[in-house]
PDB file of C-alpha atoms in Angstrom:
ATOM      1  CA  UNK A  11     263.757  17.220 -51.741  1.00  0.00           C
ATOM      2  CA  UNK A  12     260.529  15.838 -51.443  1.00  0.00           C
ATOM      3  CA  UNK A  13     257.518  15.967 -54.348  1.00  0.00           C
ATOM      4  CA  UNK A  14     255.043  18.346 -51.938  1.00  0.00           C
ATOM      5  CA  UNK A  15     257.833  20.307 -50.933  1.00  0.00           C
ATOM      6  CA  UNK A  16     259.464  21.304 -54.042  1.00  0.00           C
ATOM      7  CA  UNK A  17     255.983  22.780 -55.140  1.00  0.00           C
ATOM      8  CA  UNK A  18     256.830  25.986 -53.970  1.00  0.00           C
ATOM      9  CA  UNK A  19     260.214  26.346 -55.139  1.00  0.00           C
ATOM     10  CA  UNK A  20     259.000  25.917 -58.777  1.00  0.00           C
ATOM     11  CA  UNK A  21     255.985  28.071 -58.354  1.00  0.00           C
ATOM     12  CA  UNK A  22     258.789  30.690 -57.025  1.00  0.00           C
ATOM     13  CA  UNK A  23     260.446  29.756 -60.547  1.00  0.00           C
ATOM     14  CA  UNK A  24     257.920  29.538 -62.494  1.00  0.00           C
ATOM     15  CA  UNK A  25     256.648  33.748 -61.568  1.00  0.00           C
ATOM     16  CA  UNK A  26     260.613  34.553 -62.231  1.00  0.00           C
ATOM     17  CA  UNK A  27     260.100  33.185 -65.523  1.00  0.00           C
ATOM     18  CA  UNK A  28     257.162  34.946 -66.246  1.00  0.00           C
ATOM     19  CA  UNK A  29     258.326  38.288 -65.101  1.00  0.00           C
ATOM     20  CA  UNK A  30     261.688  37.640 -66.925  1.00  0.00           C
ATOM     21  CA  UNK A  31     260.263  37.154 -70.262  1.00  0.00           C
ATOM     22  CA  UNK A  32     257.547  39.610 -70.089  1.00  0.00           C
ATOM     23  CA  UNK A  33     260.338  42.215 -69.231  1.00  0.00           C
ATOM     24  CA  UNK A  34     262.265  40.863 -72.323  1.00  0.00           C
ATOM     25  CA  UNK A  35     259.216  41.206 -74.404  1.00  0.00           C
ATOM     26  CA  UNK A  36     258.117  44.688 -73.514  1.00  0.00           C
ATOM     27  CA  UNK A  37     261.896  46.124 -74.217  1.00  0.00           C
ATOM     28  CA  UNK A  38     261.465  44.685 -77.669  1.00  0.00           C
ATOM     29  CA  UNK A  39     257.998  45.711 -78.150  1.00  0.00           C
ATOM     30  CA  UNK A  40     257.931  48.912 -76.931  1.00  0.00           C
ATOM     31  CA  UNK A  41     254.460  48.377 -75.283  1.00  0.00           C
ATOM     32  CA  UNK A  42     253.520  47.016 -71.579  1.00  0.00           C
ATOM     33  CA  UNK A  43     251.753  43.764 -71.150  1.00  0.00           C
ATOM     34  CA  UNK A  44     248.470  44.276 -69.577  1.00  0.00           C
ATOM     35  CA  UNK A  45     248.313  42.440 -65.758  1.00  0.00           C
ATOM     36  CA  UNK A  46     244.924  40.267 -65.453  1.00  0.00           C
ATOM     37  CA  UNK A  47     245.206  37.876 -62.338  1.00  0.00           C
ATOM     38  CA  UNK A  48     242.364  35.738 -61.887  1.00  0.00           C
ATOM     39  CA  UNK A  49     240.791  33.198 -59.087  1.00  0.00           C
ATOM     40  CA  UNK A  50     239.709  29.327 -59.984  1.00  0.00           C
ATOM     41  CA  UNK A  51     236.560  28.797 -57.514  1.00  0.00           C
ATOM     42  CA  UNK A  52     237.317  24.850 -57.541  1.00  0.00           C
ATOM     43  CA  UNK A  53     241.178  25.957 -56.099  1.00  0.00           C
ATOM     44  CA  UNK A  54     244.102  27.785 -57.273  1.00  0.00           C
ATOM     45  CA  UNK A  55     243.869  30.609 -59.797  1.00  0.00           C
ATOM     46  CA  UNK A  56     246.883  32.261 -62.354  1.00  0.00           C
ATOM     47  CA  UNK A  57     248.219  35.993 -63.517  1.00  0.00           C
ATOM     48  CA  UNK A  58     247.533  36.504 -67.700  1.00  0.00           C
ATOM     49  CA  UNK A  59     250.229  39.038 -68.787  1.00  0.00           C
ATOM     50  CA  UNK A  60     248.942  40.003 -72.473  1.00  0.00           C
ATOM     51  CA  UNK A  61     249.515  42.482 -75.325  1.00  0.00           C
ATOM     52  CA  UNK A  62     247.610  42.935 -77.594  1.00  0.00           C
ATOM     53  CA  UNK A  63     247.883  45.539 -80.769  1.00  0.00           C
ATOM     54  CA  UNK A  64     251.972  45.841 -79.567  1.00  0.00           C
ATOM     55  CA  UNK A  65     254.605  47.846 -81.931  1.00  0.00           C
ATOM     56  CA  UNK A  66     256.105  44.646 -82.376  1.00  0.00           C
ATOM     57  CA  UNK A  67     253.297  41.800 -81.452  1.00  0.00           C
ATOM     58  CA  UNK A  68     249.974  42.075 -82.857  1.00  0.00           C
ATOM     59  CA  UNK A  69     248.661  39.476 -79.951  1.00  0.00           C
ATOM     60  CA  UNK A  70     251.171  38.023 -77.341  1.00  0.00           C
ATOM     61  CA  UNK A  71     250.481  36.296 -73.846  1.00  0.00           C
ATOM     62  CA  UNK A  72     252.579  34.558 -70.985  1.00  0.00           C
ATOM     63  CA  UNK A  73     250.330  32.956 -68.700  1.00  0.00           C
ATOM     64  CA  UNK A  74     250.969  31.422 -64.974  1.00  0.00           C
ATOM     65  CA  UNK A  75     248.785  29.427 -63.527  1.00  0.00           C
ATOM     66  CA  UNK A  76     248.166  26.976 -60.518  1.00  0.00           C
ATOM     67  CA  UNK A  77     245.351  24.943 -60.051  1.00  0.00           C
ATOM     68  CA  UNK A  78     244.582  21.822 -57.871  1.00  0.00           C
ATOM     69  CA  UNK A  79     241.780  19.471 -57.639  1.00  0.00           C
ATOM     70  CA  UNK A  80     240.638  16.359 -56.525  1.00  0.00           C
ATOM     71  CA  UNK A  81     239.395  14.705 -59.367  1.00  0.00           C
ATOM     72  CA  UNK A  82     241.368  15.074 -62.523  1.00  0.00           C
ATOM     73  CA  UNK A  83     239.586  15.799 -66.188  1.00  0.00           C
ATOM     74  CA  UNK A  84     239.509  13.618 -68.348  1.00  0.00           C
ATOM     75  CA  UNK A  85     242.267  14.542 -70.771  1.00  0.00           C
ATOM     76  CA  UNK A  86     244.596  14.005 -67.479  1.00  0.00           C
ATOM     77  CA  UNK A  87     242.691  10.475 -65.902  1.00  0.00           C
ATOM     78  CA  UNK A  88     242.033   9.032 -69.597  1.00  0.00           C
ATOM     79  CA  UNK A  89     245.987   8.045 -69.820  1.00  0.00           C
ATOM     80  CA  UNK A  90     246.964   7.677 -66.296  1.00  0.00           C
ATOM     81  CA  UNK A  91     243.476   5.924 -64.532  1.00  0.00           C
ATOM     82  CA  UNK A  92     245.504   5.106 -61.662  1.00  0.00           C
ATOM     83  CA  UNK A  93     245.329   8.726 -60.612  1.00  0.00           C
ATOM     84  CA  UNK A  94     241.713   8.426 -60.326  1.00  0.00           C
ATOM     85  CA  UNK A  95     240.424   9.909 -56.768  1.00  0.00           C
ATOM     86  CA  UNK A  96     243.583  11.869 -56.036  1.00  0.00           C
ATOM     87  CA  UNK A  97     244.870  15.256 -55.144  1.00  0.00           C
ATOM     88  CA  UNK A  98     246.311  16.708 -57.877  1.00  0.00           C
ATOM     89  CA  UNK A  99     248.545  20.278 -58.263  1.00  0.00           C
ATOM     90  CA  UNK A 100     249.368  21.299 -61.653  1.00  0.00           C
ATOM     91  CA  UNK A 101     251.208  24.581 -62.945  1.00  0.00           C
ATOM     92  CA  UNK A 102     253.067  26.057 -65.423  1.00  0.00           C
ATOM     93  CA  UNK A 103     254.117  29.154 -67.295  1.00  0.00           C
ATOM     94  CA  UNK A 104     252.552  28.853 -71.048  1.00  0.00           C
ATOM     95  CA  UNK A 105     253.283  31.873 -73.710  1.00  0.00           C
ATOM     96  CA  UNK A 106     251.915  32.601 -77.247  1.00  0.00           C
ATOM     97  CA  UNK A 107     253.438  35.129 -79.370  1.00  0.00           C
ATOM     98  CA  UNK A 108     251.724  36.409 -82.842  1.00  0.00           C
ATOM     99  CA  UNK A 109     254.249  39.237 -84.236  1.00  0.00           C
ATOM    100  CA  UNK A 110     252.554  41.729 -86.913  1.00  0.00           C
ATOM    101  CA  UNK A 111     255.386  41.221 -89.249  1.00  0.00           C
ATOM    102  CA  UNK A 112     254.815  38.247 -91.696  1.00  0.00           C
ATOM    103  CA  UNK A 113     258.773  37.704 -92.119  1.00  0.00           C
ATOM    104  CA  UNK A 114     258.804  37.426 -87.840  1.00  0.00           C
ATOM    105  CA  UNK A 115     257.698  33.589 -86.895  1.00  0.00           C
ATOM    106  CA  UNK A 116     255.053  32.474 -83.955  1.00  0.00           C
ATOM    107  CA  UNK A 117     256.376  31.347 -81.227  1.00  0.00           C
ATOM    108  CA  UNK A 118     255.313  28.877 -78.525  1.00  0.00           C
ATOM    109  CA  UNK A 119     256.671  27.682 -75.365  1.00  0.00           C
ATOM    110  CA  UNK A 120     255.392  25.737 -72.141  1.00  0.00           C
ATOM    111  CA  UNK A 121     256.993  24.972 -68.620  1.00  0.00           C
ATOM    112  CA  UNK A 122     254.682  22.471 -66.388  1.00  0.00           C
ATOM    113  CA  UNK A 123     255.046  20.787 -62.993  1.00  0.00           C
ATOM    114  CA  UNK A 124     252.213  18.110 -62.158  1.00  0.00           C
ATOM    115  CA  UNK A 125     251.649  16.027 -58.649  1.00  0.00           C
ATOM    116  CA  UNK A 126     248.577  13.710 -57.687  1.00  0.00           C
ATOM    117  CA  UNK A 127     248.666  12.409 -54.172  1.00  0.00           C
ATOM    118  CA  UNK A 128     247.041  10.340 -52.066  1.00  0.00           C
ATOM    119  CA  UNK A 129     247.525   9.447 -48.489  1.00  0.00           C
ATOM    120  CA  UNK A 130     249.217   6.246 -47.810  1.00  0.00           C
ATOM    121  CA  UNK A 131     250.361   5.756 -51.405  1.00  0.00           C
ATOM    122  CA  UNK A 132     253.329   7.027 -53.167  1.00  0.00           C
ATOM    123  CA  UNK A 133     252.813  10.828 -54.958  1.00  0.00           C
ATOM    124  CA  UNK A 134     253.357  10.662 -58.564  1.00  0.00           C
ATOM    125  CA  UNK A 135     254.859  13.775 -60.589  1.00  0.00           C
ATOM    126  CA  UNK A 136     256.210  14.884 -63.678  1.00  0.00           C
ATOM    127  CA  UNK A 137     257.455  17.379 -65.789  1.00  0.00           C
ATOM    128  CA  UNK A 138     256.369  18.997 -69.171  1.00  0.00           C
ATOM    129  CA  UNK A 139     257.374  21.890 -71.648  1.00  0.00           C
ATOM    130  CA  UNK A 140     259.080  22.512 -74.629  1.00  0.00           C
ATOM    131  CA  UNK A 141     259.562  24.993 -77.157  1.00  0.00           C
ATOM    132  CA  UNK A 142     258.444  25.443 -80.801  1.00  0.00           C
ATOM    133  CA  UNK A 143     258.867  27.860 -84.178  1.00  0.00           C
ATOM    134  CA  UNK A 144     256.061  28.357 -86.465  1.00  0.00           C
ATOM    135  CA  UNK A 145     257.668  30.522 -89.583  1.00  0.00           C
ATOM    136  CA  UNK A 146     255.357  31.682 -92.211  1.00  0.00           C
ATOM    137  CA  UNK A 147     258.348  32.292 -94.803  1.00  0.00           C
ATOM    138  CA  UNK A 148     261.114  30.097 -93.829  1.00  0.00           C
ATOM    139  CA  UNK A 149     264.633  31.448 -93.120  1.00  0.00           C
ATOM    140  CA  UNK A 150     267.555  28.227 -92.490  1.00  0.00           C
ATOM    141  CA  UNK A 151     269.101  30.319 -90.338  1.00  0.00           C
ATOM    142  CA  UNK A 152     266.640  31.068 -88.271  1.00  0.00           C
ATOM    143  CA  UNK A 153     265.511  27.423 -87.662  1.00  0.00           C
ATOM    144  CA  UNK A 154     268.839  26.623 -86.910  1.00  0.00           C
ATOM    145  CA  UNK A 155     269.196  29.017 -84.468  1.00  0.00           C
ATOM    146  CA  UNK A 156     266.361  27.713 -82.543  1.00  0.00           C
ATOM    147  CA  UNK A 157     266.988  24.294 -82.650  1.00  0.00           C
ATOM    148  CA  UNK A 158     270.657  24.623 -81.625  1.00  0.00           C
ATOM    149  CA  UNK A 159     269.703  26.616 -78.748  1.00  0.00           C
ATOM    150  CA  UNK A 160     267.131  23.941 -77.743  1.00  0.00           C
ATOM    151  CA  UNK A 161     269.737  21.499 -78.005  1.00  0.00           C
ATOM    152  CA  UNK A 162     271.836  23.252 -75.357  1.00  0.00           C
ATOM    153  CA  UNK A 163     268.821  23.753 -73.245  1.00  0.00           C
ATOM    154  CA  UNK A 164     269.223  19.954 -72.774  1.00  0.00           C
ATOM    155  CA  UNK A 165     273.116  19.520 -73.139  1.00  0.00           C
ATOM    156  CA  UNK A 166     273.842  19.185 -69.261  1.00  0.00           C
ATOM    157  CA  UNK A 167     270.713  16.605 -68.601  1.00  0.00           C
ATOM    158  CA  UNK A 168     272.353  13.588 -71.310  1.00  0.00           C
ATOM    159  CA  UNK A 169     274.073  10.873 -70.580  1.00  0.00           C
ATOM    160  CA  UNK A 170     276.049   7.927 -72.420  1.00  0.00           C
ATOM    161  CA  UNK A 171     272.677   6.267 -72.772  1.00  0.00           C
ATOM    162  CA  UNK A 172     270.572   9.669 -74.105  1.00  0.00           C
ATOM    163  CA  UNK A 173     270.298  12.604 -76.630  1.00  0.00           C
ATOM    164  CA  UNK A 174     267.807  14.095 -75.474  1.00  0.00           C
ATOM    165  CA  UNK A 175     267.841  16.850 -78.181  1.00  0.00           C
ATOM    166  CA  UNK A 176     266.647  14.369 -80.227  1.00  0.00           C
ATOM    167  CA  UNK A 177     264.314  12.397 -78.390  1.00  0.00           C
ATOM    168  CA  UNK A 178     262.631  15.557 -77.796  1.00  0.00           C
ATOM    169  CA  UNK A 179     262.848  16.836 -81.033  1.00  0.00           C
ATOM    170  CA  UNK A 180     261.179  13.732 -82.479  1.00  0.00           C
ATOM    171  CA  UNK A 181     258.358  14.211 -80.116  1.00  0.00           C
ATOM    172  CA  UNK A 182     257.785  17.792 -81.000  1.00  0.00           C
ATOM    173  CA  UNK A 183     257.711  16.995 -84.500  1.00  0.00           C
ATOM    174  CA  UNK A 184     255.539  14.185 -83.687  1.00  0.00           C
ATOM    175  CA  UNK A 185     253.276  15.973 -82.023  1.00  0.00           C
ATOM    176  CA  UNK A 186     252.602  19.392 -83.482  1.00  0.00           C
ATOM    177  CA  UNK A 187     251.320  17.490 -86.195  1.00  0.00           C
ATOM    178  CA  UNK A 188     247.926  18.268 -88.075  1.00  0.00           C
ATOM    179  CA  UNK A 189     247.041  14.247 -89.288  1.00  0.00           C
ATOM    180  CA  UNK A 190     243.983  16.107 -90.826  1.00  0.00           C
ATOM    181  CA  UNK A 191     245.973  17.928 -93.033  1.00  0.00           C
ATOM    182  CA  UNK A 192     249.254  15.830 -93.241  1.00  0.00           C
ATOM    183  CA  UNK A 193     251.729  18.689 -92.276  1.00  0.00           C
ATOM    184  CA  UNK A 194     253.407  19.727 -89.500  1.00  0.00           C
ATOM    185  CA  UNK A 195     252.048  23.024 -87.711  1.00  0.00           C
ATOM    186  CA  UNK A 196     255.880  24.191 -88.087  1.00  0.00           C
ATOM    187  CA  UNK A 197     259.944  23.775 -88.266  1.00  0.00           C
ATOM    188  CA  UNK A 198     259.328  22.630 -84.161  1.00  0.00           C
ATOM    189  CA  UNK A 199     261.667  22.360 -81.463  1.00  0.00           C
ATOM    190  CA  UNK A 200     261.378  20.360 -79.032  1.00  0.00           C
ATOM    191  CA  UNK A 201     258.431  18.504 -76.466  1.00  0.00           C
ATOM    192  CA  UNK A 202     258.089  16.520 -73.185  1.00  0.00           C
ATOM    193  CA  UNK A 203     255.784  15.323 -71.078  1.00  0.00           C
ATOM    194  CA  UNK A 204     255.225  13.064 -68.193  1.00  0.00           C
ATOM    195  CA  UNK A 205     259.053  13.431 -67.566  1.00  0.00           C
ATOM    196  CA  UNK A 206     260.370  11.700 -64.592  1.00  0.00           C
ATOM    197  CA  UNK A 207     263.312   9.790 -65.746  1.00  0.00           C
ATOM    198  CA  UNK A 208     265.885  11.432 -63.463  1.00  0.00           C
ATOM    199  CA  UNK A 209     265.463  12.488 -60.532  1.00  0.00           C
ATOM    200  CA  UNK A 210     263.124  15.277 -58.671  1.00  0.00           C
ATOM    201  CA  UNK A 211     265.997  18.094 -58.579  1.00  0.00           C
ATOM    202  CA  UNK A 212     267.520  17.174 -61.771  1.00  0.00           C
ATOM    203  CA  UNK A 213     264.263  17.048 -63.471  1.00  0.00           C
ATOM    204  CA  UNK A 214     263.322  20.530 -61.851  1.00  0.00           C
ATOM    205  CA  UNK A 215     266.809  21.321 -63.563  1.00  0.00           C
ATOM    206  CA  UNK A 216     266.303  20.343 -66.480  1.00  0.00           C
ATOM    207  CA  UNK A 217     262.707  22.202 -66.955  1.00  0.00           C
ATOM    208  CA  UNK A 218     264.143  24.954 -65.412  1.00  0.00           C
ATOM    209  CA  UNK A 219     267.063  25.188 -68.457  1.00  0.00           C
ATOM    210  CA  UNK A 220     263.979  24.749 -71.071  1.00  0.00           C
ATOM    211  CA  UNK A 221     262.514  27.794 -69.894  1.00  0.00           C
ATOM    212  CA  UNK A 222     265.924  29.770 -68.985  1.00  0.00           C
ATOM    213  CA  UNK A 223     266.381  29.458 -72.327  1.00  0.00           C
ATOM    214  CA  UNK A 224     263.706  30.479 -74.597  1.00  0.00           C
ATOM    215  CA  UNK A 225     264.649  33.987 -74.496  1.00  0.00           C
ATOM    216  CA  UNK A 226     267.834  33.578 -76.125  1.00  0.00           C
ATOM    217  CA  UNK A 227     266.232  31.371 -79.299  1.00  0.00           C
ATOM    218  CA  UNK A 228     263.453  33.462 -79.781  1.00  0.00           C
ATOM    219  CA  UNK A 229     263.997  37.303 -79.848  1.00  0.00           C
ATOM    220  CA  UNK A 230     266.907  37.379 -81.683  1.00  0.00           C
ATOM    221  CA  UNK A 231     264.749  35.816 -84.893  1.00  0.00           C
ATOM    222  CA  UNK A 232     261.727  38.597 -83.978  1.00  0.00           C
ATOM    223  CA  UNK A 233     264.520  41.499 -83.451  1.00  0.00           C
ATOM    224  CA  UNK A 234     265.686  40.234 -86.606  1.00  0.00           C
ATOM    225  CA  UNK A 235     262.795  40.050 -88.587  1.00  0.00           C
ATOM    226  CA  UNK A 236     260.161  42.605 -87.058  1.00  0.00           C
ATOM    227  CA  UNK A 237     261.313  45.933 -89.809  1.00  0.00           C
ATOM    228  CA  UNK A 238     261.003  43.502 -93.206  1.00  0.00           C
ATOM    229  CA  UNK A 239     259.003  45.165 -95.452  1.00  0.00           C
ATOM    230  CA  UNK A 240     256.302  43.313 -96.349  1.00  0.00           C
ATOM    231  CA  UNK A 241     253.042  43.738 -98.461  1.00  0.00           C
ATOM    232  CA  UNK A 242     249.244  42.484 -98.142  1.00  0.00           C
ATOM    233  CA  UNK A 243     249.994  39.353 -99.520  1.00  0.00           C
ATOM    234  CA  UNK A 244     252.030  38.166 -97.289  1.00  0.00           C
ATOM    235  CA  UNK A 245     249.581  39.291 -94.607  1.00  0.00           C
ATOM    236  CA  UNK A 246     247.277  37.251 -96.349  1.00  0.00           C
ATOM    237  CA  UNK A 247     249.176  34.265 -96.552  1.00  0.00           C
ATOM    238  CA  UNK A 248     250.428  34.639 -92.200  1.00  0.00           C
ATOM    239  CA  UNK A 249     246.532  35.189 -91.631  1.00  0.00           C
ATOM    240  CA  UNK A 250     245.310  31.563 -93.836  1.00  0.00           C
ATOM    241  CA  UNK A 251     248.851  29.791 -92.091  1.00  0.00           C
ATOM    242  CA  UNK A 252     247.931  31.059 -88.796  1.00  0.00           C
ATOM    243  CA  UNK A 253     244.459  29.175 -89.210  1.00  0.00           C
ATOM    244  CA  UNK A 254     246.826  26.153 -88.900  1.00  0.00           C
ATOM    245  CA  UNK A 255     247.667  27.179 -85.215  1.00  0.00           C
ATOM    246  CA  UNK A 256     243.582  27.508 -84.430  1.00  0.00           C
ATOM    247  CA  UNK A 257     242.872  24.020 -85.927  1.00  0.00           C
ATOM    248  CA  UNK A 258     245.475  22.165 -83.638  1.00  0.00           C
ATOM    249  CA  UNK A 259     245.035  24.093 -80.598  1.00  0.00           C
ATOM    250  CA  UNK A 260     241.156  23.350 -80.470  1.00  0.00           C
ATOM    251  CA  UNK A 261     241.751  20.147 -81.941  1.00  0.00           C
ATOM    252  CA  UNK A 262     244.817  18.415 -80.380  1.00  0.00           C
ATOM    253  CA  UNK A 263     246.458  20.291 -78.206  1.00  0.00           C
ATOM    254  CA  UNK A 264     246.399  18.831 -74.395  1.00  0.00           C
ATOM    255  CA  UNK A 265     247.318  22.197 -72.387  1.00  0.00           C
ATOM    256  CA  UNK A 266     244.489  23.808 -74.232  1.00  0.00           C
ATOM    257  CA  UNK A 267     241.925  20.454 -73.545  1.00  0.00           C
ATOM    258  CA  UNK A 268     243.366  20.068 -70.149  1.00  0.00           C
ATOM    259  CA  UNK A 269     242.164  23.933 -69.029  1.00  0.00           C
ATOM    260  CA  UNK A 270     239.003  23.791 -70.511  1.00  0.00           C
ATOM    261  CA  UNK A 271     238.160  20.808 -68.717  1.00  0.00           C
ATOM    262  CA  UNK A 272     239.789  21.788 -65.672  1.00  0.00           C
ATOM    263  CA  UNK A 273     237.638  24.592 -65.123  1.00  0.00           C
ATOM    264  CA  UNK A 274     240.762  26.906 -66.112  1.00  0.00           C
ATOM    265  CA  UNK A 275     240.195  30.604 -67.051  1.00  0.00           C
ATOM    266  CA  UNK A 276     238.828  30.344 -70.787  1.00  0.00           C
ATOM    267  CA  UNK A 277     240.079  33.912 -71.798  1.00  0.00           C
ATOM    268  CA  UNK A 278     243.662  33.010 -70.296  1.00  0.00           C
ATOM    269  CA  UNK A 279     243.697  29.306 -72.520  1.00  0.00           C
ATOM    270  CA  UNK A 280     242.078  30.963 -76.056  1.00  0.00           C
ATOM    271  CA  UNK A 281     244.469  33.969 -75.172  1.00  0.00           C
ATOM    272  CA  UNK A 282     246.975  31.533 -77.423  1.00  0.00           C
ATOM    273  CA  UNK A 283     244.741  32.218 -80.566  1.00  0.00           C
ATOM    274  CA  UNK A 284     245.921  34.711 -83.471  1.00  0.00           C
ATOM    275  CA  UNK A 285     244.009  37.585 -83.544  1.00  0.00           C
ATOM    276  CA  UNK A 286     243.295  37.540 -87.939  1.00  0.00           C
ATOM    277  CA  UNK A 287     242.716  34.455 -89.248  1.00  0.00           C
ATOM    278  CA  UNK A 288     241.583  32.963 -92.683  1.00  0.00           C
ATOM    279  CA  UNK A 289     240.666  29.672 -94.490  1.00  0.00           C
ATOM    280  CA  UNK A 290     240.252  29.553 -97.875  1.00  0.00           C
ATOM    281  CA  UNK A 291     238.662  26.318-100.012  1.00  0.00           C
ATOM    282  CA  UNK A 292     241.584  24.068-101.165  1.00  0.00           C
ATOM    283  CA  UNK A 293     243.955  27.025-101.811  1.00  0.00           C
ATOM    284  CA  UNK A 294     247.238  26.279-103.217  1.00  0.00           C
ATOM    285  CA  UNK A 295     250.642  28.334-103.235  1.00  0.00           C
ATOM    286  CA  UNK A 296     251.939  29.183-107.191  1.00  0.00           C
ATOM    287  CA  UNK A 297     254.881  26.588-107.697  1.00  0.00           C
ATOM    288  CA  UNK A 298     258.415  28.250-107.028  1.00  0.00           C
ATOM    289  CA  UNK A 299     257.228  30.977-105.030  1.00  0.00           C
ATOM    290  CA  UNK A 300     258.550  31.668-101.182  1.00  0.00           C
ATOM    291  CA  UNK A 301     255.055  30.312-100.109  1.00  0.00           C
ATOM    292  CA  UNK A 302     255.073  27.333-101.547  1.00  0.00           C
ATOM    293  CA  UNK A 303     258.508  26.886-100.509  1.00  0.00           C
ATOM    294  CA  UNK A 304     257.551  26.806 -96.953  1.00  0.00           C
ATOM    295  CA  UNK A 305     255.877  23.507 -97.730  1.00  0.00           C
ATOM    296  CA  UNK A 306     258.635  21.514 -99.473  1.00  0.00           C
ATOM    297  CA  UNK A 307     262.129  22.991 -97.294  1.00  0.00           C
ATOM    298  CA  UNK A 308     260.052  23.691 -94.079  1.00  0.00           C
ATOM    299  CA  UNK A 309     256.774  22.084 -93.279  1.00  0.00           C
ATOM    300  CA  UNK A 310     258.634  18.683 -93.649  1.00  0.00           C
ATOM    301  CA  UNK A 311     260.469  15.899 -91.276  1.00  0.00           C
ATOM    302  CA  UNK A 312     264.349  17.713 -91.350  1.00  0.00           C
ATOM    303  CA  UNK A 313     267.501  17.560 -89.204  1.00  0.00           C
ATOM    304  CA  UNK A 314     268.235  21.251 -88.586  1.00  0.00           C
ATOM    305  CA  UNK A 315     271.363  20.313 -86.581  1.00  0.00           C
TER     306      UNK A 315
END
C-alpha cells in the first residue's frame, strides 16, 4: 500500500472514529453534539462535532479535519526543513472533553496521519496520537484503568526489541509538561509523533488501535464518576486546575500551534478550551487535604502499571 493511496483509507477511518465516539458520548450524556462542518480556502476543510452545556459534559468536542498545503507552517518546517517546498496532507480526529462533575477527569485524545511529497523524491509520512487523563481529585483506580488500557492499545505493535507502552508513556509524561510551573498537566497516558518505525499498514494499525481504544479507558471513569456529589469548592478548585490545560495548550501544545498557523478553523482548535476557568496569585492547597494530594500521589513522575 502506497503513502498517497492509503490517504483515503484513513480519512474513511478517521470519520468512523469520529462518528463512533460521538455516538458513545451522546448515550452517556444524554445530549446531541451539535454538527458544524467547515471549508479551509487554502485546501481541505473538517466537521466540529461539539456539546456544550451537556447533562454530563459542560464543554466537549471531537474534531476531524483535513487540510493540505504547499508550504508547511512553521511549527511543521522548523523540525523537519527538508520538507520545505512540498505538498503536504495532514489529518486527524482530535477530542476534548470537560465533564461538569469535579470527581469526573478531562480527557484528551488525538489520531493524526501526515504526508509531504514532492515529485521525483521519495514522500515522507508519519503517524501521531495518543491519549491522556487530567483528574482534578485523583482516584488509583482510575489511573490505572487508563493506563492499562493504553498499554493494550499497543500490545500487538511490540516486539523483542520494544515496549512501546513505555516508550510512549515516557513521552506523554514528557511532554504534557508545564516547565513554567514544574508539574505535569496530569496522571498522562501515552504520546507519539513522527511515527514511522514499522511499516505503512502496521503503522496505520497501530494508530488505528490508539483510537479503537479510547472509548473503553475513558467512559467507564466519567460513567463512574459523573453522580459524585460535590460542592463549590471543588468547582473552584476544577475551574483554577483547568487553567493548567489553557496555559499548555496556548503555550506548548503543537496540534493547537500547528492549526493556527495552518490557517485551520480557530473556533474548531480553541474548541479544546474549558469553558470556566480561574487563576489565583500563588494559591496553595491546605496540607493533607484531597487537593493537595493531587500534587504529591498524582501530579508526579509514577509507574501506574
Amino acid at each position: 500500500m502506497s503513502a498517497p493511496s492509503v490517504s483515503s483509507r484513513v480519512k474513511t477511518y478517521l470519520l468512523d472514529l469520529q462518528y463512533r465516539i460521538v455516538t458513545a458520548l451522546e448515550a452517556l450524556d444524554g445530549k446531541p453534539f451539535l454538527t458544524d462542518a467547515w471549508q479551509r480556502p487554502e485546501g481541505g476543510g473538517g466537521i466540529a462535532r461539539v456539546l456544550e452545556e451537556g447533562l454530563v459534559f459542560e464543554r466537549g468536542g471531537v474534531n476531524f479535519s483535513h487540510v493540505t498545503g504547499n508550504n508547511l507552517p512553521p511549527s511543521a518546517a522548523a523540525s523537519r526543513p527538508e520538507l520545505a517546498g512540498r505538498n503536504w496532507e495532514a489529518m486527524g480526529v482530535s477530542l476534548v472533553l470537560h465533564p461538569r462533575n469535579p470527581y469526573a477527569p478531562t480527557a484528551h485524545m488525538n489520531v493524526r496521519f501526515f504526508i509531504a511529497t514532492e515529485a521525483g523524491k521519495e514522500d515522507v509520512w508519519w503517524f501521531g496520537g495518543g491519549m491522556d487523563l487530567t483528574p482534578y481529585y485523583g482516584f488509583e483506580e482510575d489511573a490505572i484503568h487508563f493506563h492499562q488500557t493504553c498499554k493494550q492499545s499497543l500490545a500487538n505493535y511490540d516486539d523483542e526489541y520494544s515496549d512501546l507502552y513505555a516508550e510512549f508513556k515516557k513521552w506523554c509524561d514528557d511532554y504534557f509538561y508545564l516547565k513554567h510551573r514544574k508539574e505535569a498537566r496530569g496522571v498522562g497516558g501515552i504520546f507519539f509523533d513522527d511515527f514511522n518505525r514499522l511499516d505503512l499498514v502496521q503503522s496505520f494499525a497501530m494508530m488505528q488501535s490508539v483510537g479503537n481504544h479510547f472509548i473503553d479507558a475513558y467512559l467507564p471513569l466519567v460513567a463512574k464518576r459523573k453522580d459524585m456529589p460535590y460542592g463549590e469548592a471543588e468547582r473552584d478548585f476544577q475551574a483554577y486546575r483547568r487553567g493548567r490545560y489553557v496555559e499548555f495548550n496556548l503555550v506548548f501544545d503543537r496540534g493547537t500551534l500547528f492549526g493556527l498557523q495552518s490557517g485551520g478553523r480557530t473556533e474548531s482548535i480553541l474548541m479544546s478550551m474549558p469553558p470556566i476557568v480561574k487563576w489565583r496569585y500563588d494559591w496553595k492547597p491546605q496540607a493533607g487535604s484531597a487537593e493537595a494530594k493531587l500534587y504529591t500521589d498524582f501530579l508526579i513522575a509514577r509507574e501506574w502499571l
